Coordinates of C-alpha atoms in Angstrom, one line a residue:
M1 CA 10.3 24.0 -18.2
Y2 CA 7.8 26.7 -19.4
A3 CA 5.8 27.3 -22.4
V4 CA 4.0 30.2 -24.1
F5 CA 0.8 29.2 -25.8
R6 CA -2.1 31.0 -27.4
T7 CA -5.9 30.4 -26.7
G8 CA -8.9 32.6 -26.7
G9 CA -7.0 35.5 -28.4
K10 CA -4.5 35.8 -25.5
Q11 CA -1.1 34.4 -24.7
Y12 CA -0.3 32.6 -21.6
R13 CA 3.1 31.5 -20.0
A14 CA 2.8 28.4 -18.0
A15 CA 4.8 25.7 -16.2
K16 CA 3.8 22.3 -15.2
G17 CA 1.6 22.4 -12.0
D18 CA 0.4 26.1 -12.8
V19 CA -3.3 27.0 -12.4
L20 CA -4.4 29.5 -15.0
R21 CA -7.7 31.3 -15.7
L22 CA -8.3 31.2 -19.4
E23 CA -11.1 32.5 -21.7
K24 CA -14.1 30.2 -21.6
I25 CA -13.4 26.8 -23.2
E26 CA -16.3 24.4 -24.0
A27 CA -15.1 21.4 -21.8
D28 CA -16.5 19.7 -18.8
E29 CA -14.9 19.8 -15.3
G30 CA -12.2 17.1 -14.9
T31 CA -11.6 16.5 -18.6
T32 CA -8.2 17.2 -20.2
V33 CA -7.7 19.8 -22.9
Q34 CA -4.7 20.2 -25.3
F35 CA -3.3 23.5 -26.5
D36 CA -1.5 23.1 -30.0
D37 CA -0.7 26.8 -30.6
V38 CA 2.7 26.8 -28.6
L39 CA 4.8 29.8 -29.5
L40 CA 7.8 29.2 -27.3
I41 CA 9.3 26.6 -25.1
G42 CA 12.1 27.3 -22.6
E43 CA 14.1 25.5 -20.0
G44 CA 16.9 27.7 -18.5
A45 CA 19.2 29.0 -21.4
D46 CA 17.7 26.4 -23.9
I47 CA 14.8 28.3 -25.6
K48 CA 12.9 27.1 -28.7
V49 CA 10.9 29.7 -30.5
G50 CA 8.3 29.0 -33.2
N51 CA 7.8 30.8 -36.4
P52 CA 4.9 31.6 -35.5
I53 CA 4.1 28.3 -33.8
L54 CA 6.2 25.2 -32.8
G55 CA 5.0 22.2 -34.8
G56 CA 4.5 19.0 -32.9
S57 CA 4.6 20.7 -29.5
S58 CA 1.5 21.0 -27.2
V59 CA 0.6 21.9 -23.7
S60 CA -2.0 19.8 -21.9
G61 CA -4.1 20.6 -18.8
K62 CA -7.0 19.5 -16.7
V63 CA -10.1 21.6 -16.4
L64 CA -10.6 22.4 -12.7
R65 CA -13.8 24.5 -13.0
Q66 CA -15.9 26.8 -15.1
G67 CA -17.0 30.1 -13.7
K68 CA -17.8 33.8 -13.9
T69 CA -15.6 36.7 -12.6
K70 CA -16.8 39.4 -10.3
K71 CA -19.3 42.0 -11.6
V72 CA -17.9 45.0 -13.3
P73 CA -20.0 48.1 -13.7
V74 CA -20.6 49.4 -17.2
V75 CA -21.6 53.1 -17.5
K76 CA -22.4 54.9 -20.8
F77 CA -22.9 58.6 -20.3
K78 CA -22.9 61.8 -22.4
R79 CA -23.1 65.0 -20.6
R80 CA -25.9 67.5 -21.3
Q81 CA -27.6 65.0 -23.6
N82 CA -29.9 63.4 -21.1
Y83 CA -28.1 60.1 -21.8
L84 CA -27.2 57.6 -19.1
R85 CA -27.2 53.7 -19.5
Q86 CA -26.0 51.6 -16.6
G87 CA -25.4 47.8 -16.5
S88 CA -22.9 45.2 -15.4
H89 CA -20.9 42.4 -17.0
R90 CA -19.5 39.1 -15.7
Q91 CA -16.9 37.4 -17.9
F92 CA -16.9 33.6 -18.2
F93 CA -13.6 31.8 -17.5
T94 CA -12.2 28.2 -17.3
E95 CA -9.7 27.4 -14.6
V96 CA -7.1 24.9 -16.0
E97 CA -4.1 23.2 -14.3
I98 CA -1.2 22.6 -16.6
T99 CA -0.3 18.8 -16.5
A100 CA 2.4 18.5 -19.2
I101 CA 4.4 20.3 -21.8
S102 CA 5.7 18.3 -24.8
A103 CA 8.3 19.9 -27.1
S104 CA 8.8 17.3 -29.8
G105 CA 10.1 18.4 -33.2
A106 CA 10.9 22.0 -32.1
K107 CA 13.9 23.9 -33.3
K108 CA 16.4 25.6 -31.0
A109 CA 16.6 29.4 -31.1
A110 CA 19.8 30.5 -32.9
P111 CA 22.4 31.7 -30.3
K112 CA 23.5 35.3 -30.6
K113 CA 26.7 35.7 -32.5
D114 CA 29.4 38.1 -31.1
D115 CA 30.1 41.1 -33.3
S116 CA 33.6 41.5 -32.2
D117 CA 34.5 38.1 -33.8
A118 CA 32.8 39.1 -37.1
V119 CA 34.6 42.5 -37.3
A120 CA 38.0 41.0 -36.7
A121 CA 37.5 38.4 -39.4
K122 CA 36.6 40.8 -42.1
P123 CA 39.6 42.1 -44.2
A124 CA 40.4 45.7 -43.8
A125 CA 41.4 46.1 -47.5
K126 CA 38.4 48.1 -48.5
K127 CA 38.5 51.5 -46.9
K128 CA 36.4 54.4 -48.0
A129 CA 37.9 57.8 -48.4
A130 CA 37.2 60.0 -45.7
K131 CA 35.1 63.1 -46.7
K132 CA 36.8 66.5 -46.0
P133 CA 34.9 68.8 -43.7
A134 CA 33.4 71.7 -45.4
T135 CA 35.4 75.0 -45.3
K136 CA 34.0 78.2 -43.8
K137 CA 33.8 79.9 -47.1
A138 CA 31.7 77.2 -48.7
A139 CA 29.4 77.2 -45.7
A140 CA 29.1 81.0 -45.8
K141 CA 28.2 80.8 -49.7
K142 CA 25.4 78.3 -49.0
T143 CA 23.8 80.3 -46.2
A144 CA 24.1 83.6 -48.2
T145 CA 22.4 82.2 -51.3
K146 CA 19.4 81.0 -49.3
K147 CA 16.8 83.6 -48.8
P148 CA 13.8 83.3 -46.6
A149 CA 10.5 83.0 -48.6
A150 CA 8.5 86.1 -49.0
K151 CA 5.0 86.1 -47.4
K152 CA 2.3 86.8 -49.9
K153 CA -0.3 89.3 -48.9
A154 CA -4.0 88.3 -49.1
A155 CA -5.9 90.1 -51.7
K156 CA -8.6 92.4 -50.1
K157 CA -12.2 91.6 -51.3
T158 CA -14.5 94.5 -51.7
A159 CA -18.1 94.0 -50.8
A160 CA -20.5 94.8 -53.6
K161 CA -23.0 97.5 -52.7
K162 CA -26.7 96.7 -52.9
K163 CA -28.9 98.8 -55.1
D164 CA -32.2 100.0 -53.7

């Protein structure tokens, strides 16, 4: 069984026992956290999709550690402007182990219907009259009546002479 849930502005796909690095969550190490914004729960061909979230479902996990990622260099530079700013950034994260996925009150996704059955079931009583293809004479008349747009010449401006 797996679930797709939302936290920290991102979406994560997780199964029981997975260890994920999420955006920083204010929780101590060893505590349990619950994610209620579950978007999808699936198990094999049985998939339950929310609209946008599944009510009554949740993903719970145990906080393993809080930490920072590796340093990433940040450079702001504009050429020929004597502008160079250098710095670095370390993003905070929370490492969580998924302990349980609950799927209570979720609706099953509607199975796809075969179009072949629907087409066969419709009565063929209403048929539209097929359009006749245009004849060569009619096509020739249409092309002969259309003329390309004539280009307008720009008016010349004469410069006024200065008087001394």
